[in-house]
Amino acid sequence: MEIHLGIDDTDSRQGMCTTYLASTIVNEVIGDFQRPELVRLNPNIPWKTRGNGALAIRGTTPNYSEFKEEVIDTVNGLREPSSNTGIVFFKKDPRKHREIRLHSQKAIKNTIDPEDAVKLARKHGEIVGFGNKRGVVGALAAAGHTFNDMTLELLAYRERARWGTPRKIDKTMVYKASELHPLIWDTVDWKHKKIVIKPNSPCPVLYGIRGDHEKAIKKAHNTINSEPISHTTIFKTNQGTDEHITPQKIGEAKPMSSSKVVGEVVEPPKTIEGGHVIFKIKDSTGEIDCAAYEPTKKFRNKVRKLIKGDTVVVYGGITKSPPTINIEKFKLKQKKPKTKYVNPTCPSCGRNMKSAGKNQGYRCKKCKTTKPKKIKLELEREIEEGFYEVPPIARRHLAKPLIRMEMGYDQK
Ligand SMILES: [Zn+2]
């Protein structure tokens, strides 16, 4: 019989990773399952789990109650005791219900009341929750999620005895594997000389390879030398798709959501304490601050090149007080010419002319030549019109890398 399963919130700062739990279910529980789905949810909410990813598993099982029992046993054996795990079970495809699809969209773009999630899940399926059951929100969102755009991630898991110990990966071979770019992406950060595939948490993941091309992902995986791997699983995901982003007016942009807004720079970039770079934009509905925070490193140098009057399209999550867009990428849509007024030069001797007194124009002392006013000079801008993005080391899971736009994955 058909089954659909959603699961979320099994990890803590101490360890575990819900993807590992999903891969264990797919590999060990009785049934025939499709590729598991990793759905990243709203990255802006303060109570999110690490990475804020929920999982869905779909397939068939010969015996629903045995399946359910085995899943609960597996989750019980692996979840972090302090987590607020939620599991939702459906015997029919939950994606058929509009209200569940809307719940998924809302969990990615906005915030959800856990009580509403529990009610909705119970209406169409069954839930098993631990702790405060907050995990039901994500579990239902994953189970009800439909993909407009999708990418893949191969996760390689560590042997259990090594969990929590330093990861051993041959960096040179990761750089070698990264040459498969753009079929895979965010493998290394060339500008900052860092490999990006390795998590920093004490979870069971050794590394993850992201991309749009299954063969290239597997090839990259086969290129990398590392400590022994327990197993690998490829997930279908909404990472790198911008699914969290809502195009809107500045006046509509609300904290704890993510926007794409078009505006004119009204206050030029300034660097504040901590190395963060902030500028202000406006449209007909309001003004908002935009920030390139310190961890975005060299990206800030691009942001610093903006000037008052530039028209930009800014993508990012919104934090509050005062509302600020945490920039994930921006497009310099129309650059304002940068001008400077200088004293005219003498047509006879070429020297700089001096002011001849207030409202008296300019004069060359030597040749006695005169000019009525200063000259407008157009200066070269140090930035071209086009897109700029944060580096892979600072990229949010959901943010679409520019390479995916360039490769035409924009409209899938
Ligand atoms: Zn002169």
mmCIF file of C-alpha atoms and ligand atoms in Angstrom:
data_model
loop_
_atom_site.group_PDB
_atom_site.id
_atom_site.type_symbol
_atom_site.label_atom_id
_atom_site.label_comp_id
_atom_site.label_asym_id
_atom_site.label_seq_id
_atom_site.Cartn_x
_atom_site.Cartn_y
_atom_site.Cartn_z
ATOM 1 C CA MET A 1 0.000 0.000 0.000
ATOM 2 C CA GLU A 2 0.956 3.620 -0.615
ATOM 3 C CA ILE A 3 2.638 5.594 2.180
ATOM 4 C CA HIS A 4 3.805 9.193 2.598
ATOM 5 C CA LEU A 5 5.888 10.128 5.600
ATOM 6 C CA GLY A 6 7.104 13.481 6.862
ATOM 7 C CA ILE A 7 9.666 13.912 9.623
ATOM 8 C CA ASP A 8 11.355 16.887 11.243
ATOM 9 C CA ASP A 9 13.290 18.052 14.257
ATOM 10 C CA THR A 10 15.383 15.102 15.368
ATOM 11 C CA ASP A 11 18.677 16.903 15.841
ATOM 12 C CA SER A 12 20.239 19.239 18.390
ATOM 13 C CA ARG A 13 23.493 21.156 18.691
ATOM 14 C CA GLN A 14 24.948 17.912 20.050
ATOM 15 C CA GLY A 15 24.313 15.834 16.982
ATOM 16 C CA MET A 16 22.109 13.778 14.686
ATOM 17 C CA CYS A 17 20.764 14.940 11.375
ATOM 18 C CA THR A 18 17.259 14.227 10.139
ATOM 19 C CA THR A 19 18.662 13.254 6.717
ATOM 20 C CA TYR A 20 20.519 10.389 8.401
ATOM 21 C CA LEU A 21 17.323 9.203 10.001
ATOM 22 C CA ALA A 22 15.539 9.334 6.634
ATOM 23 C CA SER A 23 18.334 7.423 4.915
ATOM 24 C CA THR A 24 18.156 4.773 7.647
ATOM 25 C CA ILE A 25 14.397 4.416 7.185
ATOM 26 C CA VAL A 26 14.759 4.109 3.401
ATOM 27 C CA ASN A 27 17.516 1.502 3.748
ATOM 28 C CA GLU A 28 16.231 -0.569 6.662
ATOM 29 C CA VAL A 29 12.465 -0.347 7.036
ATOM 30 C CA ILE A 30 10.320 -2.777 5.025
ATOM 31 C CA GLY A 31 8.973 -1.211 1.856
ATOM 32 C CA ASP A 32 9.918 0.164 -1.529
ATOM 33 C CA PHE A 33 10.737 3.862 -1.409
ATOM 34 C CA GLN A 34 11.441 6.670 -3.834
ATOM 35 C CA ARG A 35 14.370 9.035 -3.433
ATOM 36 C CA PRO A 36 13.874 10.825 -0.086
ATOM 37 C CA GLU A 37 13.036 14.541 -0.227
ATOM 38 C CA LEU A 38 14.903 17.157 1.794
ATOM 39 C CA VAL A 39 12.797 20.293 2.121
ATOM 40 C CA ARG A 40 14.477 23.369 3.566
ATOM 41 C CA LEU A 41 12.064 25.596 5.463
ATOM 42 C CA ASN A 42 12.031 29.308 6.322
ATOM 43 C CA PRO A 43 15.615 30.151 7.324
ATOM 44 C CA ASN A 44 14.588 33.343 9.151
ATOM 45 C CA ILE A 45 12.661 31.977 12.090
ATOM 46 C CA PRO A 46 14.481 32.048 15.432
ATOM 47 C CA TRP A 47 13.224 28.660 16.717
ATOM 48 C CA LYS A 48 14.354 26.688 13.659
ATOM 49 C CA THR A 49 16.397 23.531 13.941
ATOM 50 C CA ARG A 50 19.976 23.547 12.669
ATOM 51 C CA GLY A 51 19.706 23.935 8.873
ATOM 52 C CA ASN A 52 15.938 23.842 9.175
ATOM 53 C CA GLY A 53 15.479 20.879 6.862
ATOM 54 C CA ALA A 54 12.524 18.485 7.003
ATOM 55 C CA LEU A 55 12.280 15.121 5.222
ATOM 56 C CA ALA A 56 9.653 13.286 3.227
ATOM 57 C CA ILE A 57 9.643 9.615 2.255
ATOM 58 C CA ARG A 58 7.170 8.163 -0.246
ATOM 59 C CA GLY A 59 6.652 4.665 -1.510
ATOM 60 C CA THR A 60 4.805 1.451 -0.865
ATOM 61 C CA THR A 61 4.870 -0.975 2.021
ATOM 62 C CA PRO A 62 3.289 -4.425 2.368
ATOM 63 C CA ASN A 63 2.043 -3.692 5.865
ATOM 64 C CA TYR A 64 1.172 -0.201 7.097
ATOM 65 C CA SER A 65 1.101 -0.905 10.828
ATOM 66 C CA GLU A 66 4.429 -2.755 10.739
ATOM 67 C CA PHE A 67 5.892 0.084 8.677
ATOM 68 C CA LYS A 68 4.689 2.619 11.192
ATOM 69 C CA GLU A 69 6.043 0.630 14.112
ATOM 70 C CA GLU A 70 9.452 0.234 12.471
ATOM 71 C CA VAL A 71 9.650 3.940 11.639
ATOM 72 C CA ILE A 72 8.845 4.915 15.219
ATOM 73 C CA ASP A 73 11.447 2.443 16.532
ATOM 74 C CA THR A 74 14.078 3.821 14.154
ATOM 75 C CA VAL A 75 13.282 7.422 15.130
ATOM 76 C CA ASN A 76 13.315 6.552 18.819
ATOM 77 C CA GLY A 77 16.699 4.901 18.456
ATOM 78 C CA LEU A 78 18.316 7.851 16.679
ATOM 79 C CA ARG A 79 16.640 11.133 17.621
ATOM 80 C CA GLU A 80 18.295 13.511 20.056
ATOM 81 C CA PRO A 81 16.315 13.267 23.317
ATOM 82 C CA SER A 82 16.070 17.073 23.624
ATOM 83 C CA SER A 83 14.529 17.524 20.145
ATOM 84 C CA ASN A 84 10.846 18.176 19.417
ATOM 85 C CA THR A 85 10.442 15.487 16.801
ATOM 86 C CA GLY A 86 7.325 15.297 14.649
ATOM 87 C CA ILE A 87 6.389 12.436 12.337
ATOM 88 C CA VAL A 88 3.337 12.471 10.074
ATOM 89 C CA PHE A 89 1.981 9.376 8.291
ATOM 90 C CA PHE A 90 -0.372 9.403 5.299
ATOM 91 C CA LYS A 91 -1.950 6.488 3.447
ATOM 92 C CA LYS A 92 -2.872 8.767 0.541
ATOM 93 C CA ASP A 93 -0.835 11.493 -1.111
ATOM 94 C CA PRO A 94 -1.135 14.595 1.113
ATOM 95 C CA ARG A 95 -0.085 16.789 -1.843
ATOM 96 C CA LYS A 96 -3.579 16.325 -3.257
ATOM 97 C CA HIS A 97 -4.948 18.628 -0.570
ATOM 98 C CA ARG A 98 -4.674 22.302 -1.372
ATOM 99 C CA GLU A 99 -4.603 23.265 2.331
ATOM 100 C CA ILE A 100 -1.564 21.029 2.891
ATOM 101 C CA ARG A 101 0.251 22.407 -0.154
ATOM 102 C CA LEU A 102 -0.421 25.906 1.173
ATOM 103 C CA HIS A 103 0.909 24.881 4.585
ATOM 104 C CA SER A 104 4.147 23.787 2.890
ATOM 105 C CA GLN A 105 4.513 27.084 1.054
ATOM 106 C CA LYS A 106 3.840 28.992 4.249
ATOM 107 C CA ALA A 107 6.411 26.948 6.193
ATOM 108 C CA ILE A 108 9.030 27.878 3.594
ATOM 109 C CA LYS A 109 8.099 31.555 3.225
ATOM 110 C CA ASN A 110 6.514 32.566 6.536
ATOM 111 C CA THR A 111 5.680 31.272 9.996
ATOM 112 C CA ILE A 112 3.155 28.700 11.202
ATOM 113 C CA ASP A 113 1.321 28.102 14.435
ATOM 114 C CA PRO A 114 2.233 24.534 15.541
ATOM 115 C CA GLU A 115 -1.353 23.989 16.758
ATOM 116 C CA ASP A 116 -2.652 24.593 13.228
ATOM 117 C CA ALA A 117 -0.120 22.124 11.854
ATOM 118 C CA VAL A 118 -1.160 19.426 14.326
ATOM 119 C CA LYS A 119 -4.851 19.937 13.456
ATOM 120 C CA LEU A 120 -4.240 19.838 9.723
ATOM 121 C CA ALA A 121 -2.017 16.741 9.939
ATOM 122 C CA ARG A 122 -4.601 14.907 12.057
ATOM 123 C CA LYS A 123 -7.358 15.801 9.599
ATOM 124 C CA HIS A 124 -5.704 13.872 6.763
ATOM 125 C CA GLY A 125 -3.249 11.537 8.470
ATOM 126 C CA GLU A 126 -1.661 10.453 11.723
ATOM 127 C CA ILE A 127 0.954 12.157 13.828
ATOM 128 C CA VAL A 128 3.520 10.953 16.326
ATOM 129 C CA GLY A 129 5.193 13.734 18.248
ATOM 130 C CA PHE A 130 7.849 14.111 20.911
ATOM 131 C CA GLY A 131 8.647 17.088 23.141
ATOM 132 C CA ASN A 132 6.478 20.087 22.250
ATOM 133 C CA LYS A 133 5.734 18.543 18.821
ATOM 134 C CA ARG A 134 6.990 21.621 17.003
ATOM 135 C CA GLY A 135 8.483 19.184 14.502
ATOM 136 C CA VAL A 136 4.981 18.490 13.164
ATOM 137 C CA VAL A 137 5.123 21.851 11.327
ATOM 138 C CA GLY A 138 8.113 20.776 9.255
ATOM 139 C CA ALA A 139 7.061 17.135 8.959
ATOM 140 C CA LEU A 140 3.748 18.170 7.403
ATOM 141 C CA ALA A 141 5.474 20.770 5.214
ATOM 142 C CA ALA A 142 7.830 18.146 3.790
ATOM 143 C CA ALA A 143 5.109 15.550 3.247
ATOM 144 C CA GLY A 144 2.915 18.113 1.470
ATOM 145 C CA HIS A 145 5.622 19.822 -0.558
ATOM 146 C CA THR A 146 5.473 19.902 -4.350
ATOM 147 C CA PHE A 147 8.612 20.837 -6.269
ATOM 148 C CA ASN A 148 8.557 23.565 -8.924
ATOM 149 C CA ASP A 149 12.322 23.589 -9.130
ATOM 150 C CA MET A 150 14.625 20.992 -7.578
ATOM 151 C CA THR A 151 18.266 20.095 -7.074
ATOM 152 C CA LEU A 152 20.073 17.047 -5.724
ATOM 153 C CA GLU A 153 22.410 16.479 -2.808
ATOM 154 C CA LEU A 154 24.467 13.368 -2.214
ATOM 155 C CA LEU A 155 25.166 12.951 1.474
ATOM 156 C CA ALA A 156 27.993 10.682 2.572
ATOM 157 C CA TYR A 157 27.621 9.435 6.156
ATOM 158 C CA ARG A 158 30.342 8.584 8.630
ATOM 159 C CA GLU A 159 30.883 5.337 10.434
ATOM 160 C CA ARG A 160 29.219 5.539 13.790
ATOM 161 C CA ALA A 161 32.430 5.210 15.810
ATOM 162 C CA ARG A 162 33.719 8.436 14.194
ATOM 163 C CA TRP A 163 30.746 10.673 14.965
ATOM 164 C CA GLY A 164 31.892 13.781 16.805
ATOM 165 C CA THR A 165 35.568 13.336 15.849
ATOM 166 C CA PRO A 166 37.359 15.571 13.295
ATOM 167 C CA ARG A 167 36.411 14.689 9.702
ATOM 168 C CA LYS A 168 39.160 13.353 7.456
ATOM 169 C CA ILE A 169 38.747 14.488 3.853
ATOM 170 C CA ASP A 170 41.533 14.952 1.288
ATOM 171 C CA LYS A 171 41.092 18.620 0.347
ATOM 172 C CA THR A 172 43.107 18.342 -2.844
ATOM 173 C CA MET A 173 40.638 15.854 -4.248
ATOM 174 C CA VAL A 174 37.723 18.081 -3.271
ATOM 175 C CA TYR A 175 39.277 20.862 -5.364
ATOM 176 C CA LYS A 176 39.712 18.333 -8.151
ATOM 177 C CA ALA A 177 36.048 17.279 -7.867
ATOM 178 C CA SER A 178 34.950 20.920 -7.907
ATOM 179 C CA GLU A 179 36.082 21.140 -11.533
ATOM 180 C CA LEU A 180 32.759 19.493 -12.372
ATOM 181 C CA HIS A 181 31.234 22.923 -11.728
ATOM 182 C CA PRO A 182 28.650 24.023 -12.922
ATOM 183 C CA LEU A 183 27.082 20.542 -12.945
ATOM 184 C CA ILE A 184 27.796 20.563 -9.222
ATOM 185 C CA TRP A 185 28.170 23.728 -7.158
ATOM 186 C CA ASP A 186 29.145 25.000 -3.712
ATOM 187 C CA THR A 187 31.825 22.335 -3.396
ATOM 188 C CA VAL A 188 34.639 24.775 -2.677
ATOM 189 C CA ASP A 189 34.893 28.526 -2.226
ATOM 190 C CA TRP A 190 37.782 29.462 -4.499
ATOM 191 C CA LYS A 191 37.937 33.109 -3.434
ATOM 192 C CA HIS A 192 38.236 32.241 0.238
ATOM 193 C CA LYS A 193 40.150 28.965 -0.257
ATOM 194 C CA LYS A 194 37.760 26.841 1.765
ATOM 195 C CA ILE A 195 36.005 23.571 1.077
ATOM 196 C CA VAL A 196 32.288 23.937 1.596
ATOM 197 C CA ILE A 197 31.051 20.320 1.468
ATOM 198 C CA LYS A 198 31.950 19.527 5.077
ATOM 199 C CA PRO A 199 29.556 20.449 7.909
ATOM 200 C CA ASN A 200 30.855 21.951 11.139
ATOM 201 C CA SER A 201 28.394 20.274 13.480
ATOM 202 C CA PRO A 202 29.060 16.931 15.224
ATOM 203 C CA CYS A 203 26.410 15.216 13.038
ATOM 204 C CA PRO A 204 26.752 11.923 11.082
ATOM 205 C CA VAL A 205 27.307 13.700 7.739
ATOM 206 C CA LEU A 206 30.846 13.496 6.374
ATOM 207 C CA TYR A 207 30.117 15.681 3.348
ATOM 208 C CA GLY A 208 27.391 16.723 0.932
ATOM 209 C CA ILE A 209 27.687 17.305 -2.809
ATOM 210 C CA ARG A 210 25.101 19.585 -4.381
ATOM 211 C CA GLY A 211 24.177 19.938 -7.995
ATOM 212 C CA ASP A 212 21.725 19.509 -10.819
ATOM 213 C CA HIS A 213 23.328 16.526 -12.452
ATOM 214 C CA GLU A 214 23.241 13.095 -10.843
ATOM 215 C CA LYS A 215 26.125 11.590 -12.816
ATOM 216 C CA ALA A 216 28.388 14.545 -12.016
ATOM 217 C CA ILE A 217 27.492 14.361 -8.336
ATOM 218 C CA LYS A 218 28.389 10.667 -8.230
ATOM 219 C CA LYS A 219 31.587 11.312 -10.162
ATOM 220 C CA ALA A 220 32.576 14.029 -7.682
ATOM 221 C CA HIS A 221 31.851 11.655 -4.815
ATOM 222 C CA ASN A 222 34.050 8.981 -6.417
ATOM 223 C CA THR A 223 36.858 11.515 -6.837
ATOM 224 C CA ILE A 224 37.048 12.461 -3.172
ATOM 225 C CA ASN A 225 39.347 10.515 -0.846
ATOM 226 C CA SER A 226 38.255 10.431 2.762
ATOM 227 C CA GLU A 227 37.897 8.373 5.910
ATOM 228 C CA PRO A 228 35.703 5.238 5.404
ATOM 229 C CA ILE A 229 32.076 6.013 4.535
ATOM 230 C CA SER A 230 29.159 4.136 6.065
ATOM 231 C CA HIS A 231 26.793 4.783 3.150
ATOM 232 C CA THR A 232 25.552 7.492 0.814
ATOM 233 C CA THR A 233 22.050 8.703 -0.035
ATOM 234 C CA ILE A 234 20.970 11.098 -2.770
ATOM 235 C CA PHE A 235 18.187 13.476 -1.785
ATOM 236 C CA LYS A 236 15.833 15.444 -3.971
ATOM 237 C CA THR A 237 15.776 18.950 -2.488
ATOM 238 C CA ASN A 238 14.614 22.552 -2.792
ATOM 239 C CA GLN A 239 18.129 23.775 -1.940
ATOM 240 C CA GLY A 240 19.453 26.367 -4.351
ATOM 241 C CA THR A 241 16.010 27.219 -5.760
ATOM 242 C CA ASP A 242 15.055 30.533 -4.081
ATOM 243 C CA GLU A 243 11.753 28.944 -3.085
ATOM 244 C CA HIS A 244 11.760 31.050 0.089
ATOM 245 C CA ILE A 245 11.851 34.343 -1.830
ATOM 246 C CA THR A 246 8.705 36.427 -2.463
ATOM 247 C CA PRO A 247 8.931 39.281 -4.996
ATOM 248 C CA GLN A 248 7.297 42.271 -3.314
ATOM 249 C CA LYS A 249 7.305 45.995 -2.598
ATOM 250 C CA ILE A 250 9.501 47.289 0.194
ATOM 251 C CA GLY A 251 6.403 48.262 2.212
ATOM 252 C CA GLU A 252 5.226 44.637 2.102
ATOM 253 C CA ALA A 253 8.490 43.103 3.289
ATOM 254 C CA LYS A 254 7.968 41.658 6.768
ATOM 255 C CA PRO A 255 10.424 40.286 9.323
ATOM 256 C CA MET A 256 10.877 36.478 9.326
ATOM 257 C CA SER A 257 10.206 36.194 5.591
ATOM 258 C CA SER A 258 12.415 36.553 2.502
ATOM 259 C CA SER A 259 11.993 39.108 -0.272
ATOM 260 C CA LYS A 260 13.082 40.222 -3.663
ATOM 261 C CA VAL A 261 12.636 43.992 -3.812
ATOM 262 C CA VAL A 262 13.599 46.667 -6.333
ATOM 263 C CA GLY A 263 14.744 49.983 -4.956
ATOM 264 C CA GLU A 264 16.933 53.022 -5.318
ATOM 265 C CA VAL A 265 19.918 53.479 -3.049
ATOM 266 C CA VAL A 266 19.118 56.485 -0.832
ATOM 267 C CA GLU A 267 21.878 56.071 1.741
ATOM 268 C CA PRO A 268 25.206 54.803 0.423
ATOM 269 C CA PRO A 269 26.941 51.788 1.983
ATOM 270 C CA LYS A 270 28.724 52.329 5.263
ATOM 271 C CA THR A 271 30.754 49.859 7.276
ATOM 272 C CA ILE A 272 29.626 49.534 10.881
ATOM 273 C CA GLU A 273 31.168 47.897 13.952
ATOM 274 C CA GLY A 274 31.841 44.220 13.346
ATOM 275 C CA GLY A 275 32.602 44.834 9.668
ATOM 276 C CA HIS A 276 28.994 44.694 8.454
ATOM 277 C CA VAL A 277 28.119 46.860 5.450
ATOM 278 C CA ILE A 278 24.716 48.589 5.452
ATOM 279 C CA PHE A 279 22.909 50.738 2.887
ATOM 280 C CA LYS A 280 19.344 51.953 2.519
ATOM 281 C CA ILE A 281 16.998 51.627 -0.463
ATOM 282 C CA LYS A 282 13.535 52.987 -1.180
ATOM 283 C CA ASP A 283 10.617 52.521 -3.534
ATOM 284 C CA SER A 284 7.203 54.176 -3.687
ATOM 285 C CA THR A 285 6.023 52.187 -0.633
ATOM 286 C CA GLY A 286 8.865 52.663 1.818
ATOM 287 C CA GLU A 287 12.517 52.344 2.786
ATOM 288 C CA ILE A 288 14.553 49.434 4.124
ATOM 289 C CA ASP A 289 18.119 48.767 5.218
ATOM 290 C CA CYS A 290 20.135 46.135 3.356
ATOM 291 C CA ALA A 291 23.052 44.405 5.044
ATOM 292 C CA ALA A 292 26.044 42.405 3.881
ATOM 293 C CA TYR A 293 27.208 40.910 7.147
ATOM 294 C CA GLU A 294 30.828 40.195 8.042
ATOM 295 C CA PRO A 295 30.673 36.437 7.233
ATOM 296 C CA THR A 296 29.976 37.307 3.574
ATOM 297 C CA LYS A 297 33.645 38.413 3.443
ATOM 298 C CA LYS A 298 34.762 39.694 0.015
ATOM 299 C CA PHE A 299 31.165 40.116 -1.163
ATOM 300 C CA ARG A 300 31.112 43.257 0.985
ATOM 301 C CA ASN A 301 33.635 44.879 -1.360
ATOM 302 C CA LYS A 302 31.066 44.731 -4.168
ATOM 303 C CA VAL A 303 28.369 46.164 -1.948
ATOM 304 C CA ARG A 304 30.671 49.051 -0.971
ATOM 305 C CA LYS A 305 30.838 50.098 -4.641
ATOM 306 C CA LEU A 306 27.153 51.066 -4.745
ATOM 307 C CA ILE A 307 26.347 54.774 -4.689
ATOM 308 C CA LYS A 308 23.299 56.902 -4.008
ATOM 309 C CA GLY A 309 20.943 56.809 -6.982
ATOM 310 C CA ASP A 310 21.766 53.262 -8.115
ATOM 311 C CA THR A 311 18.795 51.026 -8.835
ATOM 312 C CA VAL A 312 19.176 47.572 -7.319
ATOM 313 C CA VAL A 313 17.232 44.342 -6.974
ATOM 314 C CA VAL A 314 17.936 42.834 -3.549
ATOM 315 C CA TYR A 315 17.219 39.238 -2.484
ATOM 316 C CA GLY A 316 17.361 38.113 1.135
ATOM 317 C CA GLY A 317 15.789 37.261 4.459
ATOM 318 C CA ILE A 318 14.370 40.014 6.622
ATOM 319 C CA THR A 319 15.414 40.497 10.205
ATOM 320 C CA LYS A 320 13.708 42.911 12.528
ATOM 321 C CA SER A 321 14.333 46.124 14.469
ATOM 322 C CA PRO A 322 14.912 47.932 12.271
ATOM 323 C CA PRO A 323 13.754 45.712 9.375
ATOM 324 C CA THR A 324 16.888 44.810 7.424
ATOM 325 C CA ILE A 325 17.399 42.614 4.376
ATOM 326 C CA ASN A 326 20.173 40.115 4.984
ATOM 327 C CA ILE A 327 21.468 40.157 1.394
ATOM 328 C CA GLU A 328 21.824 36.787 -0.345
ATOM 329 C CA LYS A 329 22.387 38.354 -3.744
ATOM 330 C CA PHE A 330 21.694 41.602 -5.577
ATOM 331 C CA LYS A 331 21.504 42.902 -9.089
ATOM 332 C CA LEU A 332 22.827 46.329 -9.945
ATOM 333 C CA LYS A 333 20.021 47.078 -12.364
ATOM 334 C CA GLN A 334 20.910 50.608 -13.337
ATOM 335 C CA LYS A 335 24.016 52.389 -12.224
ATOM 336 C CA LYS A 336 23.977 56.087 -11.548
ATOM 337 C CA PRO A 337 26.760 57.980 -13.303
ATOM 338 C CA LYS A 338 29.339 59.102 -10.761
ATOM 339 C CA THR A 339 30.224 62.732 -11.310
ATOM 340 C CA LYS A 340 32.534 65.297 -9.821
ATOM 341 C CA TYR A 341 32.744 69.081 -10.384
ATOM 342 C CA VAL A 342 36.235 70.507 -10.809
ATOM 343 C CA ASN A 343 37.698 73.918 -11.581
ATOM 344 C CA PRO A 344 38.144 74.492 -15.329
ATOM 345 C CA THR A 345 41.595 74.454 -16.877
ATOM 346 C CA CYS A 346 43.007 77.426 -18.725
ATOM 347 C CA PRO A 347 42.584 77.107 -22.522
ATOM 348 C CA SER A 348 45.972 78.805 -23.078
ATOM 349 C CA CYS A 349 48.347 77.300 -20.511
ATOM 350 C CA GLY A 350 46.417 74.264 -19.274
ATOM 351 C CA ARG A 351 46.732 75.137 -15.586
ATOM 352 C CA ASN A 352 43.914 74.910 -13.098
ATOM 353 C CA MET A 353 41.923 78.106 -13.007
ATOM 354 C CA LYS A 354 41.111 79.710 -9.666
ATOM 355 C CA SER A 355 37.887 81.195 -8.412
ATOM 356 C CA ALA A 356 37.621 84.861 -9.263
ATOM 357 C CA GLY A 357 35.418 85.499 -6.234
ATOM 358 C CA LYS A 358 31.899 84.616 -5.287
ATOM 359 C CA ASN A 359 29.722 84.249 -8.438
ATOM 360 C CA GLN A 360 32.600 85.694 -10.483
ATOM 361 C CA GLY A 361 33.540 82.524 -12.352
ATOM 362 C CA TYR A 362 37.095 81.229 -12.785
ATOM 363 C CA ARG A 363 40.238 82.906 -13.974
ATOM 364 C CA CYS A 364 43.785 82.040 -14.945
ATOM 365 C CA LYS A 365 46.079 84.359 -12.993
ATOM 366 C CA LYS A 366 48.795 84.208 -15.606
ATOM 367 C CA CYS A 367 46.850 84.454 -18.872
ATOM 368 C CA LYS A 368 43.839 86.365 -17.521
ATOM 369 C CA THR A 369 41.493 83.945 -19.312
ATOM 370 C CA THR A 370 38.110 83.323 -17.696
ATOM 371 C CA LYS A 371 35.474 80.569 -17.544
ATOM 372 C CA PRO A 372 31.991 80.963 -16.053
ATOM 373 C CA LYS A 373 31.679 77.722 -14.051
ATOM 374 C CA LYS A 374 33.086 74.417 -12.842
ATOM 375 C CA ILE A 375 33.274 71.463 -15.190
ATOM 376 C CA LYS A 376 31.307 68.244 -14.660
ATOM 377 C CA LEU A 377 33.530 65.170 -14.870
ATOM 378 C CA GLU A 378 32.118 61.682 -15.215
ATOM 379 C CA LEU A 379 34.129 59.241 -13.093
ATOM 380 C CA GLU A 380 34.527 55.576 -13.806
ATOM 381 C CA ARG A 381 32.339 53.276 -11.690
ATOM 382 C CA GLU A 382 34.184 50.306 -10.206
ATOM 383 C CA ILE A 383 31.179 48.021 -10.553
ATOM 384 C CA GLU A 384 29.287 46.819 -13.611
ATOM 385 C CA GLU A 385 25.562 46.353 -13.929
ATOM 386 C CA GLY A 386 24.622 42.727 -13.235
ATOM 387 C CA PHE A 387 24.261 40.168 -10.449
ATOM 388 C CA TYR A 388 26.467 39.728 -7.376
ATOM 389 C CA GLU A 389 26.076 36.935 -4.800
ATOM 390 C CA VAL A 390 27.471 35.985 -1.406
ATOM 391 C CA PRO A 391 30.275 33.398 -1.602
ATOM 392 C CA PRO A 392 29.546 29.673 -1.126
ATOM 393 C CA ILE A 393 30.870 29.807 2.469
ATOM 394 C CA ALA A 394 28.053 32.236 3.358
ATOM 395 C CA ARG A 395 25.279 30.848 1.174
ATOM 396 C CA ARG A 396 21.961 29.868 2.709
ATOM 397 C CA HIS A 397 20.658 26.419 1.757
ATOM 398 C CA LEU A 398 17.667 27.801 -0.149
ATOM 399 C CA ALA A 399 19.451 30.613 -1.986
ATOM 400 C CA LYS A 400 19.774 30.007 -5.708
ATOM 401 C CA PRO A 401 23.381 30.294 -6.874
ATOM 402 C CA LEU A 402 23.813 32.577 -9.893
ATOM 403 C CA ILE A 403 25.289 29.680 -11.832
ATOM 404 C CA ARG A 404 21.873 27.998 -11.714
ATOM 405 C CA MET A 405 20.301 31.135 -13.182
ATOM 406 C CA GLU A 406 22.963 31.273 -15.894
ATOM 407 C CA MET A 407 22.449 27.585 -16.692
ATOM 408 C CA GLY A 408 18.760 28.283 -17.266
ATOM 409 C CA TYR A 409 17.395 26.435 -14.249
ATOM 410 C CA ASP A 410 15.431 29.574 -13.494
ATOM 411 C CA GLN A 411 12.071 28.570 -14.928
ATOM 412 C CA LYS A 412 11.844 24.885 -14.143
HETATM 413 ZN ZN ZN B 1 46.604 80.237 -18.356
#
